[in-house]
Short mmCIF file of C-alpha atoms in Angstrom, two decimals:
data_model
loop_
_atom_site.label_atom_id
_atom_site.label_comp_id
_atom_site.label_asym_id
_atom_site.label_seq_id
_atom_site.Cartn_x
_atom_site.Cartn_y
_atom_site.Cartn_z
CA MET A 23 8.14 12.70 -18.64
CA THR A 24 8.66 15.37 -15.98
CA THR A 25 5.83 17.00 -14.06
CA THR A 26 4.91 18.23 -10.60
CA VAL A 27 1.94 18.51 -8.27
CA THR A 28 2.42 21.87 -6.62
CA GLY A 29 1.25 23.37 -3.32
CA VAL A 30 -0.62 20.24 -2.27
CA THR A 31 -1.26 18.60 1.10
CA VAL A 32 0.24 15.14 0.70
CA TYR A 33 -0.25 11.99 2.74
CA THR A 34 3.25 10.57 3.25
CA GLY A 35 5.03 8.68 5.99
CA GLY A 36 1.70 7.98 7.65
CA GLY A 37 0.74 11.65 8.05
CA TRP A 38 -0.35 14.79 6.21
CA LEU A 39 2.20 17.38 5.08
CA PRO A 40 0.72 20.68 3.86
CA ASP A 41 2.13 23.00 1.17
CA ARG A 42 4.31 20.52 -0.67
CA ASP A 43 5.52 20.11 -4.23
CA VAL A 44 5.65 16.53 -5.47
CA LEU A 45 8.22 16.11 -8.23
CA ILE A 46 7.84 13.39 -10.84
CA GLU A 47 10.38 12.17 -13.38
CA ASP A 48 10.18 9.18 -15.73
CA GLY A 49 7.01 8.01 -14.04
CA LEU A 50 8.46 8.00 -10.50
CA VAL A 51 8.05 10.29 -7.50
CA THR A 52 11.51 11.82 -7.12
CA ALA A 53 10.97 14.36 -4.32
CA ILE A 54 8.43 15.74 -1.84
CA ALA A 55 9.64 19.28 -1.16
CA PRO A 56 8.35 22.54 0.34
CA ALA A 57 5.95 24.45 -1.91
CA GLY A 58 7.74 26.71 -4.35
CA THR A 59 10.61 24.30 -4.93
CA ALA A 60 9.29 23.14 -8.29
CA GLY A 61 8.41 26.51 -9.76
CA ALA A 62 5.47 27.07 -12.09
CA GLY A 63 3.67 24.50 -14.18
CA GLY A 64 2.44 20.98 -13.60
CA VAL A 65 -0.72 20.14 -11.68
CA ASP A 66 -1.94 22.88 -9.37
CA GLY A 67 -2.57 21.05 -6.11
CA ARG A 68 -3.40 24.06 -3.95
CA GLY A 69 -6.36 23.27 -1.72
CA GLY A 70 -6.16 19.59 -2.65
CA TYR A 71 -5.06 16.40 -0.90
CA LEU A 72 -2.76 13.88 -2.57
CA ILE A 73 -2.82 10.15 -1.86
CA PRO A 74 -1.47 7.07 -3.67
CA GLY A 75 -3.78 5.66 -6.31
CA PHE A 76 -5.85 2.67 -5.28
CA VAL A 77 -5.02 -0.86 -6.47
CA ASN A 78 -8.26 -2.70 -7.16
CA THR A 79 -7.14 -6.30 -6.65
CA HIS A 80 -10.20 -7.91 -8.26
CA THR A 81 -12.66 -7.01 -10.97
CA HIS A 82 -14.40 -8.40 -14.05
CA LEU A 83 -14.47 -5.55 -16.56
CA GLN A 84 -17.00 -7.10 -18.92
CA GLN A 85 -19.60 -7.08 -16.17
CA SER A 86 -19.98 -3.31 -16.56
CA LEU A 87 -22.63 -4.26 -19.15
CA GLN A 88 -24.35 -6.65 -16.70
CA ARG A 89 -25.41 -4.37 -13.84
CA GLY A 90 -28.33 -5.77 -11.85
CA ILE A 91 -28.22 -9.20 -13.50
CA ALA A 92 -29.80 -12.01 -11.43
CA GLU A 93 -30.13 -9.64 -8.48
CA GLY A 94 -31.25 -11.36 -5.30
CA THR A 95 -30.25 -14.88 -6.39
CA PRO A 96 -27.81 -17.32 -4.70
CA LEU A 97 -24.21 -17.40 -5.95
CA LEU A 98 -24.40 -20.52 -8.14
CA GLU A 99 -27.60 -19.32 -9.82
CA TRP A 100 -26.04 -15.89 -10.28
CA LEU A 101 -22.93 -17.49 -11.81
CA LEU A 102 -25.01 -19.31 -14.41
CA ALA A 103 -26.67 -16.06 -15.48
CA VAL A 104 -23.33 -14.25 -15.71
CA GLY A 105 -21.81 -17.19 -17.57
CA ALA A 106 -24.50 -17.02 -20.25
CA GLU A 107 -23.62 -13.36 -20.80
CA ALA A 108 -19.92 -14.23 -21.00
CA VAL A 109 -20.57 -16.79 -23.74
CA ALA A 110 -22.34 -14.14 -25.82
CA ILE A 111 -19.73 -11.37 -25.45
CA THR A 112 -18.38 -9.86 -28.68
CA PRO A 113 -15.12 -7.97 -29.16
CA GLU A 114 -17.07 -4.76 -29.67
CA ARG A 115 -18.99 -5.16 -26.43
CA ALA A 116 -15.85 -6.28 -24.59
CA TYR A 117 -14.08 -3.08 -25.67
CA THR A 118 -16.95 -0.82 -24.59
CA ALA A 119 -17.29 -2.66 -21.27
CA THR A 120 -13.56 -2.35 -20.60
CA VAL A 121 -13.45 1.37 -21.33
CA ALA A 122 -16.54 2.05 -19.21
CA ALA A 123 -15.33 0.02 -16.22
CA ALA A 124 -11.73 1.26 -16.36
CA LEU A 125 -12.85 4.88 -16.63
CA GLU A 126 -15.27 4.45 -13.73
CA ALA A 127 -12.40 2.97 -11.71
CA LEU A 128 -10.07 5.85 -12.57
CA ARG A 129 -12.72 8.39 -11.62
CA SER A 130 -12.86 6.85 -8.13
CA GLY A 131 -9.09 7.14 -7.66
CA THR A 132 -8.08 3.67 -8.85
CA THR A 133 -4.83 3.69 -10.80
CA THR A 134 -4.25 -0.07 -11.05
CA LEU A 135 -6.67 -2.96 -11.43
CA MET A 136 -6.39 -6.72 -11.48
CA GLU A 137 -8.70 -7.90 -14.25
CA HIS A 138 -9.83 -11.47 -13.58
CA MET A 139 -11.07 -12.58 -17.00
CA TRP A 140 -13.21 -15.64 -17.25
CA PRO A 141 -11.86 -18.28 -19.64
CA HIS A 142 -12.84 -17.39 -23.20
CA PRO A 143 -11.69 -18.93 -26.49
CA SER A 144 -11.71 -15.70 -28.53
CA ALA A 145 -8.36 -13.96 -29.04
CA GLU A 146 -10.31 -11.02 -30.47
CA VAL A 147 -12.17 -10.53 -27.18
CA HIS A 148 -8.85 -10.41 -25.31
CA ASP A 149 -7.39 -7.99 -27.86
CA ALA A 150 -10.41 -5.73 -27.35
CA VAL A 151 -9.85 -5.74 -23.57
CA VAL A 152 -6.16 -4.85 -24.01
CA ARG A 153 -7.10 -2.04 -26.40
CA GLY A 154 -9.67 -0.68 -23.97
CA LEU A 155 -7.18 -0.67 -21.10
CA ARG A 156 -4.60 1.12 -23.23
CA ASP A 157 -7.08 3.73 -24.38
CA THR A 158 -8.03 4.73 -20.84
CA GLY A 159 -4.43 4.81 -19.55
CA ILE A 160 -5.06 2.74 -16.43
CA ARG A 161 -2.36 0.41 -15.12
CA ALA A 162 -3.57 -3.19 -15.15
CA VAL A 163 -2.70 -6.80 -14.47
CA LEU A 164 -4.67 -8.75 -17.06
CA GLY A 165 -5.52 -12.20 -15.73
CA ARG A 166 -6.09 -14.50 -18.71
CA GLY A 167 -8.83 -16.96 -17.73
CA ILE A 168 -7.91 -20.64 -17.58
CA ALA A 169 -9.63 -23.87 -16.46
CA ASP A 170 -9.56 -27.54 -17.47
CA ARG A 171 -12.56 -29.20 -15.81
CA ALA A 172 -15.87 -28.66 -17.61
CA ASP A 173 -19.27 -28.71 -15.89
CA ALA A 174 -22.27 -26.77 -17.14
CA SER A 175 -23.74 -26.71 -13.61
CA ARG A 176 -20.67 -24.79 -12.38
CA ARG A 177 -20.62 -26.94 -9.24
CA TRP A 178 -17.60 -29.13 -10.11
CA GLY A 179 -16.05 -27.37 -13.07
CA PHE A 180 -16.57 -24.45 -15.44
CA GLU A 181 -18.85 -23.43 -18.33
CA PRO A 182 -17.88 -25.88 -21.15
CA ARG A 183 -18.61 -23.38 -23.95
CA LEU A 184 -15.83 -21.11 -22.70
CA MET A 185 -13.16 -23.79 -22.34
CA GLN A 186 -10.05 -24.44 -24.44
CA PRO A 187 -7.22 -26.97 -24.20
CA LEU A 188 -4.65 -25.81 -21.66
CA ASP A 189 -1.88 -25.74 -24.26
CA ASP A 190 -3.91 -23.32 -26.39
CA VAL A 191 -4.57 -21.03 -23.42
CA LEU A 192 -0.93 -20.98 -22.38
CA ALA A 193 0.19 -20.28 -25.95
CA HIS A 194 -2.24 -17.38 -26.10
CA THR A 195 -0.92 -16.10 -22.76
CA GLU A 196 2.57 -16.06 -24.29
CA GLN A 197 1.20 -13.93 -27.12
CA LEU A 198 -0.44 -11.53 -24.67
CA LEU A 199 2.90 -11.16 -22.87
CA LYS A 200 4.50 -10.12 -26.15
CA ASP A 201 1.63 -7.79 -27.07
CA THR A 202 1.78 -5.90 -23.76
CA GLU A 203 5.55 -5.79 -23.29
CA GLY A 204 6.79 -2.36 -22.28
CA SER A 205 3.32 -1.04 -21.45
CA VAL A 206 1.48 -0.39 -18.16
CA ILE A 207 -0.37 -3.68 -18.73
CA GLN A 208 1.06 -6.83 -17.16
CA VAL A 209 -0.26 -10.33 -17.78
CA GLY A 210 -1.18 -13.06 -15.32
CA LEU A 211 -3.52 -16.03 -15.14
CA ALA A 212 -7.02 -16.18 -13.66
CA VAL A 213 -8.52 -19.44 -12.38
CA PRO A 214 -12.29 -19.41 -11.73
CA ASN A 215 -12.05 -21.50 -8.52
CA PRO A 216 -10.49 -24.71 -7.13
CA ARG A 217 -13.35 -26.74 -8.59
CA SER A 218 -12.49 -25.76 -12.17
CA VAL A 219 -8.94 -27.19 -12.29
CA THR A 220 -7.74 -30.78 -12.18
CA PRO A 221 -4.52 -31.82 -10.43
CA GLU A 222 -2.89 -32.11 -13.85
CA GLY A 223 -4.15 -28.63 -14.74
CA MET A 224 -2.77 -27.19 -11.53
CA GLY A 225 0.61 -28.66 -12.35
CA ALA A 226 0.70 -27.19 -15.85
CA ILE A 227 -0.59 -23.78 -14.78
CA GLY A 228 1.72 -23.57 -11.79
CA GLU A 229 4.81 -24.52 -13.81
CA PHE A 230 3.99 -21.98 -16.54
CA ALA A 231 3.33 -19.16 -14.07
CA ARG A 232 6.35 -19.85 -11.88
CA GLU A 233 8.77 -20.01 -14.82
CA ARG A 234 7.61 -16.57 -15.97
CA GLY A 235 6.98 -14.98 -12.58
CA LEU A 236 3.31 -14.42 -13.35
CA PRO A 237 0.60 -13.76 -10.76
CA VAL A 238 -2.30 -16.20 -10.54
CA SER A 239 -5.67 -15.04 -9.27
CA ILE A 240 -8.22 -17.60 -8.03
CA HIS A 241 -11.65 -17.28 -6.42
CA LEU A 242 -11.41 -19.18 -3.15
CA LEU A 243 -14.12 -19.92 -0.58
CA GLU A 244 -16.45 -17.09 -1.52
CA THR A 245 -19.02 -19.43 0.07
CA PRO A 246 -18.66 -22.93 1.60
CA THR A 247 -19.35 -24.47 -1.86
CA ASP A 248 -15.63 -24.81 -2.66
CA ASP A 249 -15.08 -26.85 0.49
CA LEU A 250 -18.21 -28.97 0.05
CA MET A 251 -17.46 -29.85 -3.58
CA CYS A 252 -13.75 -30.47 -3.01
CA ARG A 253 -14.49 -32.77 -0.09
CA GLU A 254 -17.11 -34.64 -2.11
CA HIS A 255 -14.95 -35.14 -5.20
CA ALA A 256 -11.36 -35.01 -3.92
CA GLY A 257 -11.67 -35.91 -0.23
CA LEU A 258 -10.00 -32.64 0.83
CA GLY A 259 -11.14 -29.14 1.68
CA ALA A 260 -10.48 -26.46 -0.92
CA VAL A 261 -7.27 -25.05 0.61
CA ASP A 262 -5.84 -28.52 1.24
CA TYR A 263 -6.81 -29.58 -2.30
CA LEU A 264 -4.83 -26.70 -3.78
CA ASP A 265 -1.94 -27.14 -1.36
CA ALA A 266 -1.67 -30.88 -1.97
CA HIS A 267 -1.00 -30.13 -5.63
CA GLY A 268 1.47 -27.31 -5.07
CA PHE A 269 -0.93 -24.57 -6.15
CA LEU A 270 -0.28 -22.12 -3.32
CA TRP A 271 2.79 -19.87 -3.54
CA ASP A 272 3.71 -16.22 -3.12
CA ARG A 273 2.37 -15.05 -6.51
CA VAL A 274 -1.12 -16.45 -5.87
CA LEU A 275 -3.94 -14.03 -5.06
CA ALA A 276 -6.87 -15.75 -3.35
CA VAL A 277 -10.07 -13.80 -3.93
CA HIS A 278 -12.85 -13.47 -1.29
CA CYS A 279 -11.88 -16.13 1.35
CA VAL A 280 -15.14 -15.47 3.20
CA ALA A 281 -15.43 -19.09 4.38
CA LEU A 282 -11.72 -19.50 5.13
CA ASP A 283 -11.08 -21.04 8.56
CA GLU A 284 -8.14 -20.67 10.95
CA SER A 285 -6.30 -23.63 9.45
CA GLY A 286 -6.74 -22.16 5.99
CA ARG A 287 -5.40 -18.80 7.14
CA ARG A 288 -2.29 -20.48 8.53
CA THR A 289 -1.71 -22.32 5.27
CA LEU A 290 -2.07 -19.18 3.15
CA ALA A 291 0.30 -17.31 5.45
CA GLU A 292 2.89 -20.10 5.31
CA ARG A 293 2.74 -20.20 1.50
CA GLY A 294 2.84 -16.40 1.09
CA VAL A 295 -0.56 -16.26 -0.62
CA ALA A 296 -2.27 -12.84 -0.59
CA VAL A 297 -6.02 -12.25 -0.28
CA SER A 298 -8.32 -9.88 -2.16
CA TYR A 299 -11.05 -8.54 0.15
CA ASN A 300 -14.29 -7.67 -1.70
CA PRO A 301 -16.71 -6.39 0.95
CA VAL A 302 -19.47 -4.86 -1.19
CA SER A 303 -19.75 -7.82 -3.56
CA ASN A 304 -19.75 -10.27 -0.65
CA MET A 305 -22.61 -8.36 0.98
CA ARG A 306 -24.56 -8.00 -2.27
CA LEU A 307 -24.46 -11.76 -2.97
CA GLY A 308 -25.06 -12.70 0.67
CA SER A 309 -21.74 -14.52 0.88
CA GLY A 310 -20.71 -13.10 4.25
CA VAL A 311 -17.73 -11.16 5.59
CA ALA A 312 -14.09 -12.13 5.21
CA ALA A 313 -12.24 -12.13 8.55
CA VAL A 314 -9.75 -9.40 7.60
CA PRO A 315 -8.39 -8.69 11.10
CA ASP A 316 -7.73 -12.40 11.58
CA LEU A 317 -6.04 -12.62 8.17
CA LEU A 318 -3.76 -9.71 9.04
CA ASP A 319 -3.00 -11.16 12.47
CA ALA A 320 -2.05 -14.44 10.78
CA GLY A 321 0.42 -12.60 8.54
CA VAL A 322 -1.61 -12.80 5.33
CA ALA A 323 -1.25 -9.82 2.97
CA VAL A 324 -4.69 -8.32 2.20
CA GLY A 325 -5.66 -6.03 -0.66
CA LEU A 326 -9.00 -4.41 -1.49
CA GLY A 327 -11.17 -5.43 -4.41
CA VAL A 328 -14.35 -4.09 -5.96
CA ASP A 329 -15.35 -7.16 -8.03
CA GLY A 330 -17.35 -6.88 -11.22
CA ALA A 331 -20.33 -4.60 -11.72
CA ALA A 332 -22.67 -7.61 -11.86
CA SER A 333 -22.10 -8.17 -8.14
CA ASN A 334 -20.99 -4.77 -6.89
CA ASP A 335 -22.87 -2.53 -9.35
CA THR A 336 -20.10 0.11 -9.42
CA GLN A 337 -16.32 0.26 -9.69
CA ASP A 338 -16.08 2.85 -6.90
CA MET A 339 -13.09 2.01 -4.69
CA LEU A 340 -13.95 4.77 -2.25
CA GLU A 341 -17.27 3.03 -1.61
CA SER A 342 -15.44 -0.27 -1.00
CA LEU A 343 -12.92 1.51 1.23
CA ARG A 344 -15.68 2.72 3.53
CA ALA A 345 -17.78 -0.46 3.42
CA GLY A 346 -14.68 -2.57 4.01
CA ALA A 347 -14.02 -0.81 7.30
CA TYR A 348 -17.61 -0.47 8.44
CA VAL A 349 -18.65 -4.11 7.96
CA GLN A 350 -15.67 -5.33 10.00
CA ARG A 351 -16.62 -2.94 12.80
CA ALA A 352 -20.23 -4.10 12.67
CA VAL A 353 -19.56 -7.84 12.87
CA ARG A 354 -17.00 -7.39 15.67
CA GLY A 355 -18.78 -4.69 17.63
CA ARG A 356 -15.77 -2.37 17.61
CA ALA A 357 -15.47 1.16 16.25
CA ASP A 358 -11.67 1.22 16.48
CA LEU A 359 -10.97 -1.25 13.66
CA LEU A 360 -9.48 -0.40 10.27
CA GLY A 361 -9.18 3.37 10.27
CA PHE A 362 -8.02 5.48 7.34
CA ALA A 363 -4.33 4.60 7.58
CA ASP A 364 -5.01 0.86 7.70
CA MET A 365 -7.56 0.94 4.89
CA LEU A 366 -5.38 3.13 2.65
CA ASP A 367 -2.49 0.68 3.02
CA ILE A 368 -4.81 -2.21 2.16
CA ALA A 369 -6.36 -0.34 -0.78
CA SER A 370 -3.14 1.04 -2.28
CA GLY A 371 -0.65 -1.74 -1.69
CA GLY A 372 -1.88 -4.53 0.54
CA ALA A 373 -1.53 -7.33 -2.03
CA ASN A 374 1.02 -5.72 -4.34
CA SER A 375 3.66 -8.38 -3.72
CA ALA A 376 1.47 -11.13 -5.18
CA LEU A 377 0.66 -9.00 -8.23
CA GLY A 378 4.27 -8.12 -8.94
CA LEU A 379 3.70 -4.45 -8.12
CA PRO A 380 5.98 -2.25 -5.97
CA ALA A 381 5.43 -2.50 -2.21
CA ARG A 382 3.62 0.51 -0.80
CA SER A 383 2.57 1.69 2.66
CA GLY A 384 2.25 4.94 4.54
CA GLY A 385 1.16 7.03 1.57
CA VAL A 386 3.04 8.77 -1.24
CA THR A 387 6.70 7.72 -1.17
CA VAL A 388 9.79 8.97 -2.97
CA GLY A 389 10.93 6.31 -5.42
CA ASP A 390 7.43 4.87 -5.90
CA VAL A 391 5.63 4.93 -9.23
CA ALA A 392 3.74 8.20 -9.71
CA ASP A 393 0.28 6.66 -9.57
CA LEU A 394 -1.45 9.41 -7.63
CA THR A 395 -4.91 10.75 -6.85
CA LEU A 396 -5.67 14.40 -6.06
CA LEU A 397 -8.82 14.89 -4.00
CA ARG A 398 -10.77 18.12 -3.54
CA PHE A 399 -13.41 18.09 -0.83
CA GLU A 400 -15.05 21.25 -2.16
CA ARG A 401 -16.25 19.21 -5.15
CA ASP A 402 -18.88 17.71 -2.82
CA PHE A 403 -20.38 19.77 0.01
CA ALA A 404 -21.36 16.50 1.74
CA THR A 405 -17.68 16.09 2.70
CA LEU A 406 -17.41 19.54 4.30
CA PRO A 407 -16.19 20.87 6.66
CA VAL A 408 -12.97 18.86 6.89
CA ARG A 409 -11.75 18.22 10.44
CA ASP A 410 -9.40 15.36 9.56
CA PRO A 411 -8.66 14.67 5.87
CA GLY A 412 -8.15 10.95 6.41
CA ALA A 413 -11.36 10.56 8.39
CA SER A 414 -13.22 12.55 5.73
CA ILE A 415 -11.91 10.34 2.92
CA LEU A 416 -12.88 7.17 4.76
CA THR A 417 -16.28 8.25 6.04
CA THR A 418 -17.60 10.65 3.37
CA GLY A 419 -15.39 10.22 0.31
CA SER A 420 -16.95 9.36 -3.05
CA SER A 421 -15.89 9.60 -6.68
CA ARG A 422 -17.24 13.17 -6.67
CA ILE A 423 -14.16 14.40 -4.77
CA VAL A 424 -11.66 12.85 -7.22
CA ASP A 425 -10.22 15.76 -9.18
CA THR A 426 -7.02 14.54 -10.87
CA VAL A 427 -5.53 11.10 -11.39
CA LEU A 428 -2.01 10.37 -12.61
CA VAL A 429 -0.73 7.01 -13.83
CA GLY A 430 3.02 6.86 -14.20
CA GLY A 431 3.06 10.65 -14.02
CA GLU A 432 0.57 11.08 -16.88
CA VAL A 433 -2.65 12.97 -16.08
CA VAL A 434 -5.41 10.59 -17.20
CA VAL A 435 -8.23 12.28 -15.26
CA ARG A 436 -8.49 16.07 -14.91
CA ASP A 437 -11.36 17.90 -13.20
CA GLY A 438 -13.05 14.54 -12.70
CA ARG A 439 -13.10 13.63 -16.40
CA SER A 440 -10.96 11.49 -18.66
CA THR A 441 -8.24 13.21 -20.66
CA ARG A 442 -8.23 10.30 -23.15
CA VAL A 443 -11.82 9.16 -23.66
CA ASP A 444 -14.71 11.06 -25.25
CA GLU A 445 -17.11 10.56 -22.35
CA ALA A 446 -20.15 11.92 -24.20
CA GLU A 447 -19.65 9.38 -26.97
CA LEU A 448 -19.13 6.60 -24.42
CA VAL A 449 -22.44 7.50 -22.76
CA ARG A 450 -24.22 7.35 -26.13
CA GLU A 451 -22.77 3.90 -26.79
CA LEU A 452 -23.78 2.60 -23.36
CA VAL A 453 -27.31 3.99 -23.64
CA ALA A 454 -27.68 2.26 -27.01
CA LEU A 455 -26.83 -1.09 -25.41
CA GLY A 456 -29.68 -0.83 -22.88
#
């Protein structure tokens, strides 16, 4: 596949270059050249601004059918309500939820997402999720849910009705690896939290993932509950419990880390563990604010996450980009924290190493995958006039300004709408589920 984005202002090397042609071959950016180099054709980028696509490091796609569930309730109570919905999911609903959430993500400039599936015994549900991802064209890391300690209360374990023997889960993961080979979908493992895995389970999961180079996503210290329960049952805090059983390495993505202390930050940094920062979800559920500046200072890689629509309500990465900067400034009383350049690096590549994705910083780069987002401020008068494109994206950007999205050089969103999905039909299906 060969295409171009012509006459665009591109963010590259940490700055904006106007009037450029971006050349794409075989899914990679091959050149950023003066306008007119590429000739006619391709995507007309005149008047637009090109940035790397966002990497949403944490979501639960099926929750796009659970918006507003258990609103205003504490985390454990909320988890029970969401778990009941997960038990009842069907392949048909899983497919619709996946398409809706993935398309919403694409329309906010997200080109890659890390799907953290909850454990589920149905292969058909997983097949429906894979089909939905393929149909939208988004790049994804599909985290197959896994746990081996059952507890209906969700305090020291996971929902028993969604559990399977570890050997069955790992065999199914092998099948998913075969089913997605050669596609833009990678496979990993997704652990609900430290409380849901036994030491023996950690050993089996870690060995399987390491042998195959798979990423492992795990919710960690979203609230102090992980620490309290691990200390009560295992005599160690959550980070030490995982570390004592060899479950922290450089392909682990720790999600949330709101209640992570200085010692925990040091341990994650030493083990090469990355963190997924989910500011809107953490505010919505009253969990608190992850100490992102401290994580970065400690040498921990940090990526941006949206979380599922049951706790964030949307899949809008531009909303999380802004909230992620603003809440850090508010709690620290500083306006000079996490500007556009910092937040774009976090949102487009901060945790890529843990997910097995190419490293990315400083914007669009020659040699990088052509996962790109073309923004047009004139699509929303609330972003005008533009004094500084980066400042405008951070402070006023919304999904309304997303014009074109490319994944591996393929245009999957044009003029703010999917090129692959019948959006009118999707709306009818979603309305019927209300």
